[in-house]
Short mmCIF file of C-alpha atoms and ligand atoms in Angstrom, two decimals:
data_model
loop_
_atom_site.label_atom_id
_atom_site.label_comp_id
_atom_site.label_asym_id
_atom_site.label_seq_id
_atom_site.Cartn_x
_atom_site.Cartn_y
_atom_site.Cartn_z
CA MET A 1417 0.00 0.00 0.00
CA THR A 1418 1.34 3.34 -1.01
CA TYR A 1419 1.51 6.14 1.39
CA SER A 1420 -1.24 8.08 -0.46
CA SER A 1421 -3.65 5.16 -0.55
CA MET A 1422 -3.01 4.71 3.15
CA LEU A 1423 -4.07 8.27 3.74
CA ILE A 1424 -7.26 7.85 1.69
CA HIS A 1425 -8.11 4.70 3.55
CA GLU A 1426 -7.57 6.47 6.87
CA SER A 1427 -9.83 9.38 5.92
CA HIS A 1428 -12.61 6.97 4.79
CA ARG A 1429 -12.43 5.22 8.06
CA LYS A 1430 -12.67 8.51 9.98
CA SER A 1431 -15.66 9.82 7.99
CA SER A 1432 -17.63 6.61 8.40
CA MET A 1433 -16.97 6.71 12.15
CA TRP A 1434 -18.10 10.35 12.24
CA SER A 1435 -21.31 9.61 10.36
CA LYS A 1436 -22.01 6.68 12.69
CA PHE A 1437 -21.44 8.99 15.63
CA ARG A 1438 -23.67 11.74 14.11
CA CYS A 1439 -26.43 9.27 13.43
CA LYS A 1440 -26.33 7.97 16.95
CA ASN A 1441 -26.24 11.48 18.41
CA SER A 1442 -29.10 12.83 16.36
CA TRP A 1443 -31.24 10.19 18.07
CA ILE A 1444 -30.08 11.55 21.38
CA VAL A 1445 -30.78 15.14 20.32
CA LEU A 1446 -34.20 14.15 19.02
CA PHE A 1447 -34.90 12.37 22.28
CA LEU A 1448 -33.82 15.41 24.29
CA ILE A 1449 -35.99 17.77 22.22
CA ASN A 1450 -38.93 15.45 22.65
CA ALA A 1451 -38.40 15.23 26.36
CA PHE A 1452 -38.15 19.01 26.57
CA VAL A 1453 -41.41 19.50 24.62
CA ILE A 1454 -43.25 16.96 26.76
CA GLN A 1455 -41.87 18.55 29.91
CA SER A 1456 -42.92 22.00 28.69
CA ILE A 1457 -46.45 20.82 27.97
CA LEU A 1458 -46.69 19.21 31.39
CA TYR A 1459 -45.27 22.34 33.01
CA TYR A 1460 -47.73 24.55 31.09
CA LYS A 1461 -50.59 22.33 32.22
CA GLU A 1462 -49.38 22.65 35.80
CA ILE A 1463 -49.33 26.45 35.50
CA CYS A 1464 -52.87 26.47 34.10
CA LYS A 1465 -54.05 24.22 36.92
CA TRP A 1466 -52.31 26.43 39.49
CA ASP A 1467 -53.96 29.54 38.01
CA GLU A 1468 -57.36 27.89 38.33
CA ILE A 1469 -56.62 26.94 41.93
CA LYS A 1470 -55.40 30.45 42.63
CA GLN A 1471 -58.59 31.95 41.23
CA GLU A 1472 -60.66 29.65 43.41
CA ILE A 1473 -58.60 30.54 46.46
CA ASP A 1474 -59.08 34.24 45.69
CA ILE A 1475 -62.87 33.78 45.51
CA ILE A 1476 -62.89 31.86 48.81
CA MET A 1477 -60.66 34.48 50.45
CA GLY A 1478 -62.90 37.29 49.12
CA ASN A 1479 -66.01 35.67 50.57
CA GLU A 1480 -64.16 35.03 53.79
CA ARG A 1481 -63.18 38.70 53.98
CA ILE A 1482 -66.78 39.88 53.42
CA THR A 1483 -68.07 37.49 56.10
CA HIS A 1484 -65.32 38.60 58.44
CA THR A 1485 -66.04 42.31 57.88
CA LEU A 1486 -69.77 41.77 58.38
CA ALA A 1487 -69.26 39.76 61.55
CA HIS A 1488 -66.82 42.37 62.82
CA SER A 1489 -69.23 45.29 62.30
CA VAL A 1490 -72.14 43.40 63.87
CA LEU A 1491 -70.01 42.55 66.91
CA LYS A 1492 -68.80 46.15 67.19
CA ARG A 1493 -72.35 47.45 67.02
CA LEU A 1494 -73.55 44.93 69.63
CA HIS A 1495 -70.68 45.85 71.91
CA ARG A 1496 -71.55 49.54 71.62
CA ILE A 1497 -75.20 48.86 72.45
CA ILE A 1498 -74.42 46.55 75.38
CA THR A 1499 -71.82 48.86 76.91
CA GLY A 1500 -74.11 51.85 76.48
CA VAL A 1501 -71.76 53.80 74.19
CA ASP A 1502 -74.64 54.06 71.73
CA LYS A 1503 -77.13 55.22 74.35
CA ASP A 1504 -77.35 58.76 72.98
CA LYS A 1505 -77.69 57.53 69.46
CA LEU A 1506 -80.55 55.26 70.44
CA ASN A 1507 -82.33 58.23 72.00
CA LEU A 1508 -83.02 59.56 68.54
CA ASP A 1509 -86.50 58.09 68.22
CA GLU A 1510 -89.88 59.40 67.08
CA ASN A 1511 -90.32 61.41 70.29
CA SER A 1512 -87.08 63.31 69.95
CA GLY A 1513 -88.43 66.04 67.68
CA VAL A 1514 -87.30 66.85 64.18
CA ILE A 1515 -83.93 68.34 63.28
CA TYR A 1516 -84.39 70.91 60.50
CA ALA A 1517 -81.22 71.78 58.57
CA ILE A 1518 -81.26 74.88 56.37
CA THR A 1519 -78.76 74.74 53.52
CA PRO A 1520 -78.28 77.56 51.00
CA THR A 1521 -76.61 76.31 47.83
CA PHE A 1522 -75.66 77.65 44.41
CA VAL A 1523 -74.55 76.34 41.01
CA ARG A 1524 -70.79 75.72 40.64
CA PRO A 1525 -68.57 72.79 39.60
CA VAL A 1526 -68.33 71.37 43.14
CA GLN A 1527 -72.02 71.71 44.00
CA LYS A 1528 -72.98 68.07 43.51
CA ALA A 1529 -69.92 66.86 45.42
CA GLU A 1530 -70.74 69.16 48.37
CA LEU A 1531 -74.40 68.17 48.47
CA THR A 1532 -73.57 64.47 48.10
CA ARG A 1533 -71.22 64.59 51.09
CA LEU A 1534 -73.72 66.50 53.17
CA SER A 1535 -76.72 64.34 52.24
CA GLN A 1536 -74.81 61.17 53.06
CA THR A 1537 -73.99 62.50 56.51
CA PHE A 1538 -77.63 63.49 57.06
CA MET A 1539 -78.84 60.03 55.99
CA HIS A 1540 -77.48 58.73 59.32
CA ILE A 1541 -79.86 60.94 61.29
CA PRO A 1542 -83.39 59.78 62.11
CA ASN A 1543 -86.10 62.47 62.31
CA PHE A 1544 -84.23 64.76 60.01
CA HIS A 1545 -85.67 67.27 57.56
CA TRP A 1546 -83.41 68.98 55.07
CA ILE A 1547 -84.48 72.38 53.74
CA VAL A 1548 -82.34 73.08 50.71
CA VAL A 1549 -82.65 76.56 49.27
CA GLU A 1550 -81.09 77.18 45.89
CA ASP A 1551 -79.67 80.58 45.06
CA ALA A 1552 -81.42 80.46 41.70
CA PRO A 1553 -84.64 81.77 40.13
CA LEU A 1554 -86.02 78.21 40.00
CA GLU A 1555 -85.20 74.79 41.43
CA THR A 1556 -82.57 73.03 39.29
CA PRO A 1557 -82.74 69.44 38.00
CA LEU A 1558 -79.39 68.53 39.62
CA VAL A 1559 -80.61 69.37 43.13
CA THR A 1560 -84.09 67.94 42.46
CA LYS A 1561 -82.61 64.59 41.44
CA LEU A 1562 -80.05 64.51 44.24
CA LEU A 1563 -82.75 65.06 46.83
CA ALA A 1564 -85.14 62.56 45.27
CA ASP A 1565 -82.38 59.91 45.26
CA SER A 1566 -81.34 60.62 48.84
CA ASP A 1567 -83.95 58.83 51.02
CA LEU A 1568 -84.08 61.99 53.13
CA THR A 1569 -87.15 63.97 54.13
CA TYR A 1570 -86.64 67.30 52.44
CA THR A 1571 -88.05 70.55 51.15
CA GLN A 1572 -86.54 72.10 48.06
CA LEU A 1573 -86.89 75.86 47.62
CA ALA A 1574 -85.42 78.50 45.33
CA ALA A 1575 -84.65 82.09 46.40
CA GLN A 1576 -82.26 84.10 44.31
CA THR A 1577 -79.88 86.61 45.89
CA PRO A 1578 -80.62 90.07 44.39
CA LYS A 1579 -77.99 91.07 41.80
CA ASN A 1580 -76.59 93.94 43.87
CA TYR A 1581 -75.89 91.59 46.79
CA LYS A 1582 -74.40 88.76 44.75
CA LEU A 1583 -70.63 88.21 45.06
CA GLY A 1584 -68.66 88.74 41.84
CA ARG A 1585 -66.50 85.85 40.57
CA THR A 1586 -63.31 87.50 41.86
CA ASP A 1587 -64.76 89.24 44.93
CA PRO A 1588 -63.36 88.19 48.32
CA ASN A 1589 -65.93 86.31 50.41
CA TRP A 1590 -66.26 88.90 53.18
CA LYS A 1591 -67.38 91.61 50.75
CA LYS A 1592 -71.06 90.64 50.74
CA PRO A 1593 -73.20 88.44 52.96
CA ARG A 1594 -73.96 84.99 51.57
CA GLY A 1595 -77.08 82.93 52.15
CA VAL A 1596 -79.29 85.74 53.50
CA GLU A 1597 -82.06 85.36 50.92
CA GLN A 1598 -81.98 81.56 51.16
CA ARG A 1599 -81.99 81.30 54.97
CA ASN A 1600 -84.88 83.75 55.16
CA ALA A 1601 -86.83 81.74 52.57
CA ALA A 1602 -86.35 78.66 54.75
CA LEU A 1603 -87.47 80.53 57.90
CA ARG A 1604 -90.56 81.67 56.01
CA TRP A 1605 -91.30 78.06 54.99
CA ILE A 1606 -90.90 76.90 58.61
CA ARG A 1607 -93.25 79.61 59.91
CA ASP A 1608 -95.81 78.90 57.19
CA ASN A 1609 -95.77 75.12 57.59
CA LEU A 1610 -95.04 74.22 61.22
CA LYS A 1611 -97.06 74.76 64.39
CA THR A 1612 -95.99 75.50 67.96
CA SER A 1613 -97.13 72.01 68.95
CA ASP A 1614 -94.41 70.59 66.64
CA LYS A 1615 -91.20 69.56 68.37
CA GLY A 1616 -87.92 70.38 66.73
CA VAL A 1617 -84.72 72.35 66.36
CA VAL A 1618 -83.37 74.40 63.45
CA PHE A 1619 -79.76 74.89 62.40
CA PHE A 1620 -77.88 76.37 59.45
CA ALA A 1621 -75.80 73.87 57.50
CA ASP A 1622 -73.78 75.56 54.76
CA ASP A 1623 -73.16 73.14 51.93
CA ASP A 1624 -69.35 73.09 52.34
CA ASN A 1625 -69.12 72.38 56.09
CA THR A 1626 -68.23 68.99 57.59
CA TYR A 1627 -70.41 67.40 60.25
CA SER A 1628 -69.86 64.62 62.75
CA ILE A 1629 -73.07 62.72 63.38
CA LYS A 1630 -72.34 63.25 67.09
CA LEU A 1631 -73.48 66.85 66.69
CA PHE A 1632 -77.07 65.75 66.16
CA ASN A 1633 -77.38 64.15 69.59
CA GLU A 1634 -76.39 67.51 71.04
CA MET A 1635 -78.95 69.40 68.99
CA LEU A 1636 -81.84 67.44 70.44
CA LYS A 1637 -81.00 68.90 73.87
CA VAL A 1638 -81.66 72.46 72.65
CA LYS A 1639 -84.51 74.36 74.28
CA LYS A 1640 -83.94 77.94 73.11
CA VAL A 1641 -80.47 78.28 71.55
CA GLY A 1642 -77.68 75.74 71.86
CA VAL A 1643 -74.06 76.60 71.09
CA TRP A 1644 -70.93 74.51 70.49
CA PRO A 1645 -67.37 74.84 69.18
CA VAL A 1646 -66.66 75.11 65.45
CA GLY A 1647 -63.36 73.90 64.01
CA LEU A 1648 -61.25 75.83 61.48
CA VAL A 1649 -62.98 79.19 61.58
CA GLY A 1650 -62.27 82.80 62.52
CA GLY A 1651 -58.54 82.28 61.99
CA LEU A 1652 -58.44 79.66 64.75
CA MET A 1653 -58.23 75.89 65.00
CA VAL A 1654 -61.38 76.13 67.11
CA GLU A 1655 -63.68 79.03 67.85
CA LYS A 1656 -65.79 78.27 70.88
CA PRO A 1657 -67.93 79.59 73.69
CA ILE A 1658 -66.16 79.51 77.05
CA CYS A 1659 -68.24 77.29 79.27
CA ASP A 1660 -68.28 77.20 83.06
CA ASN A 1661 -68.24 73.60 84.19
CA ALA A 1662 -69.81 74.27 87.56
CA THR A 1663 -72.86 76.14 86.24
CA ASN A 1664 -72.87 74.88 82.63
CA LYS A 1665 -73.23 78.51 81.49
CA VAL A 1666 -71.52 80.43 78.70
CA LEU A 1667 -69.10 82.91 80.29
CA GLY A 1668 -67.74 84.37 77.05
CA PHE A 1669 -66.11 83.41 73.76
CA ASN A 1670 -62.55 82.75 72.62
CA SER A 1671 -63.08 84.51 69.26
CA VAL A 1672 -60.23 86.62 67.89
CA TRP A 1673 -61.94 87.79 64.68
CA LYS A 1674 -64.29 90.70 65.51
CA PRO A 1675 -64.55 89.62 69.17
CA ASP A 1676 -66.83 92.57 69.92
CA ARG A 1677 -69.72 91.07 68.00
CA PRO A 1678 -72.73 90.59 70.33
CA PHE A 1679 -72.61 86.85 69.51
CA PRO A 1680 -69.10 86.11 68.18
CA VAL A 1681 -70.03 82.68 66.80
CA ASP A 1682 -70.11 81.13 63.34
CA MET A 1683 -73.31 80.16 61.52
CA ALA A 1684 -72.31 76.50 62.07
CA GLY A 1685 -72.02 76.99 65.83
CA PHE A 1686 -75.62 77.11 67.05
CA ALA A 1687 -79.13 75.68 66.72
CA ILE A 1688 -82.44 77.34 67.54
CA GLY A 1689 -85.42 75.65 69.15
CA LEU A 1690 -88.30 75.47 66.67
CA ASN A 1691 -90.67 77.07 69.14
CA LEU A 1692 -88.45 80.12 69.62
CA LEU A 1693 -88.51 80.72 65.86
CA LEU A 1694 -92.27 80.28 65.70
CA GLU A 1695 -92.81 82.64 68.66
CA ASN A 1696 -90.57 85.33 67.13
CA ARG A 1697 -91.97 85.55 63.65
CA ASP A 1698 -90.12 88.81 62.86
CA ALA A 1699 -86.62 87.48 63.38
CA TRP A 1700 -84.85 87.46 60.00
CA PHE A 1701 -81.39 87.63 58.49
CA SER A 1702 -80.55 91.00 56.99
CA TYR A 1703 -78.44 92.62 54.28
CA GLU A 1704 -78.18 95.76 56.40
CA VAL A 1705 -75.64 94.43 58.91
CA GLN A 1706 -71.84 94.64 58.88
CA GLY A 1707 -69.83 91.73 57.48
CA GLY A 1708 -69.65 88.92 60.04
CA TYR A 1709 -72.68 90.11 62.00
CA GLN A 1710 -75.34 87.80 60.44
CA GLU A 1711 -75.22 85.40 63.38
CA SER A 1712 -75.41 88.20 65.92
CA ALA A 1713 -78.27 89.85 64.02
CA ILE A 1714 -80.54 86.82 64.13
CA LEU A 1715 -79.58 85.72 67.66
CA GLN A 1716 -80.11 89.20 69.11
CA GLN A 1717 -83.71 89.05 67.95
CA LEU A 1718 -84.25 85.78 69.83
CA ILE A 1719 -82.22 85.59 73.02
CA THR A 1720 -79.69 87.15 75.40
CA LYS A 1721 -76.17 85.83 75.90
CA ASP A 1722 -76.84 84.47 79.37
CA GLN A 1723 -79.60 82.22 78.00
CA LEU A 1724 -77.28 80.31 75.66
CA GLU A 1725 -77.13 76.57 76.29
CA PRO A 1726 -73.57 75.22 75.96
CA LEU A 1727 -73.40 71.75 74.39
CA ALA A 1728 -70.75 69.25 73.26
CA ASP A 1729 -69.41 68.52 76.76
CA CYS A 1730 -69.42 72.12 77.97
CA CYS A 1731 -68.02 73.23 74.59
CA THR A 1732 -64.94 71.01 74.78
CA LYS A 1733 -65.69 68.87 71.72
CA VAL A 1734 -65.56 69.78 68.03
CA TYR A 1735 -68.33 68.14 66.01
CA VAL A 1736 -68.47 70.55 63.07
CA TRP A 1737 -65.77 72.09 60.91
CA HIS A 1738 -66.04 75.21 58.78
CA THR A 1739 -64.29 73.53 55.87
CA ARG A 1740 -64.13 75.27 52.49
CA THR A 1741 -63.63 73.59 49.16
CA GLU A 1742 -61.01 74.96 46.80
CA PRO A 1743 -62.53 75.76 43.38
CA PRO A 1744 -61.11 73.18 40.93
CA LEU A 1745 -58.79 74.20 38.09
CA LEU A 1746 -60.67 73.50 34.88
CA ASN A 1747 -58.34 75.00 32.26
CA ALA A 1748 -58.22 71.84 30.15
CA GLU A 1749 -62.01 71.72 30.25
CA GLN A 1750 -62.15 75.31 28.97
CA MET A 1751 -60.06 74.24 25.96
CA LEU A 1752 -62.38 71.29 25.29
CA ILE A 1753 -65.45 73.53 25.57
CA LYS A 1754 -63.98 75.82 22.88
CA LYS A 1755 -63.65 72.78 20.61
CA GLY A 1756 -67.21 71.70 21.46
CA LYS A 1757 -65.93 68.50 23.12
CA ARG A 1758 -66.56 68.93 26.85
CA SER A 1759 -65.60 65.92 28.99
CA ASN A 1760 -68.98 65.81 30.73
CA ALA A 1761 -71.27 65.85 27.71
CA GLY A 1762 -74.31 63.86 28.83
CA ILE A 1763 -72.74 63.19 32.27
CA GLU A 1764 -73.84 64.97 35.44
CA VAL A 1765 -70.80 65.74 37.60
N1 LIG B 2896 -74.08 80.61 48.86
C1 LIG B 2896 -75.15 80.92 48.04
N2 LIG B 2896 -74.96 81.84 47.02
C2 LIG B 2896 -73.75 82.43 46.79
C3 LIG B 2896 -72.66 82.10 47.64
C4 LIG B 2896 -72.87 81.20 48.68
O1 LIG B 2896 -76.24 80.40 48.20
O2 LIG B 2896 -73.65 83.24 45.86
C5 LIG B 2896 -74.29 79.61 49.93
C6 LIG B 2896 -73.21 78.53 49.99
O3 LIG B 2896 -73.55 77.44 49.15
C7 LIG B 2896 -73.18 78.17 51.46
C8 LIG B 2896 -73.60 79.46 52.16
O4 LIG B 2896 -74.22 80.28 51.17
O5 LIG B 2896 -74.09 77.14 51.77
C9 LIG B 2896 -72.41 80.21 52.75
O6 LIG B 2896 -71.47 80.51 51.73
P1 LIG B 2896 -69.92 80.16 51.86
O7 LIG B 2896 -69.78 78.76 52.28
O8 LIG B 2896 -69.24 80.60 50.62
O9 LIG B 2896 -69.53 81.14 53.04
P2 LIG B 2896 -68.33 81.05 54.08
O10 LIG B 2896 -67.64 79.73 53.92
O11 LIG B 2896 -67.48 82.19 53.73
O12 LIG B 2896 -68.97 81.17 55.40
MN1 LIG B 2897 -68.53 77.89 53.72
#
């Protein structure tokens, strides 16, 4: 055998070995791929099964949570009743008299939000009658619907503020009195529709204030005029009558803003017995008084300072806040309106 034929023979031998090896290995590769695919399918099936189980667990947990929350609130309520914490609340029955709230309100972007918050607080109060007076020539559909949907007992009125007394868009709040026309319209309705044999109390609930339902237990104690602290008003955290613990009498007031007012209290800080309003049929709010004197004007026609009845634990508790809602920025909406594409077309906001 020549050297070259030896080489050829050697290369033939190598290539046949290689092809044998490749053939054998391709079976291994095929087997591995197969195993991988089967494994993947099994794994995928496992994941699907696990997802189903997870969904079922979520449903069970959700139901569990609802049951738990319900049980918790029932237990809490029972505990309050048994320990007497709810005693005052339970006193609000048919014999307690009616709480009349007078709310002036006017059209603006936040109106529905304000009235929704207020109505949902009032829905907690039994024997409640809401007198809503719109600063408008006629009742508006938004307020009509809101009241009808509310489950509250209510009276809807409209009394427009005369043009010369209406605040301009950029006027500061103190420039003109607000709510005079509306509160007087409500007083007129009360005097025209209720009798001295009716039991009740009347208070002024501006549509932007915030109320704790605890305030309403206090109101039912009012004989002539009850007073209590108001949070976030008159430049103070709390503006309040100063109450003498020993005698439960009002000694003075802590007011800093116009402290010389005959009754330096906010509109949210008092309630008037229904009878007192019916006996004094000429007591009204007035446009002819200085800024900040509306409360004093009406109270002076009804009572003297020494007759005030301090409430809310001798005026140590805050159950109402003179909150004010910032007007929302609607610049993007203005642009849409110009293009005739307002965001709330067909939607009441
Ligand atoms: N109000 C009204 N017409 C107006 C401005 C105000 O009927 O042009 C209402 C308002 O909705 C609120 C009450 O009058 O229920 C008192 O107004 P506001 O809350 O602005 O007064 P403040 O917070 O300064 O006491
Ligand atoms: Mn207000």
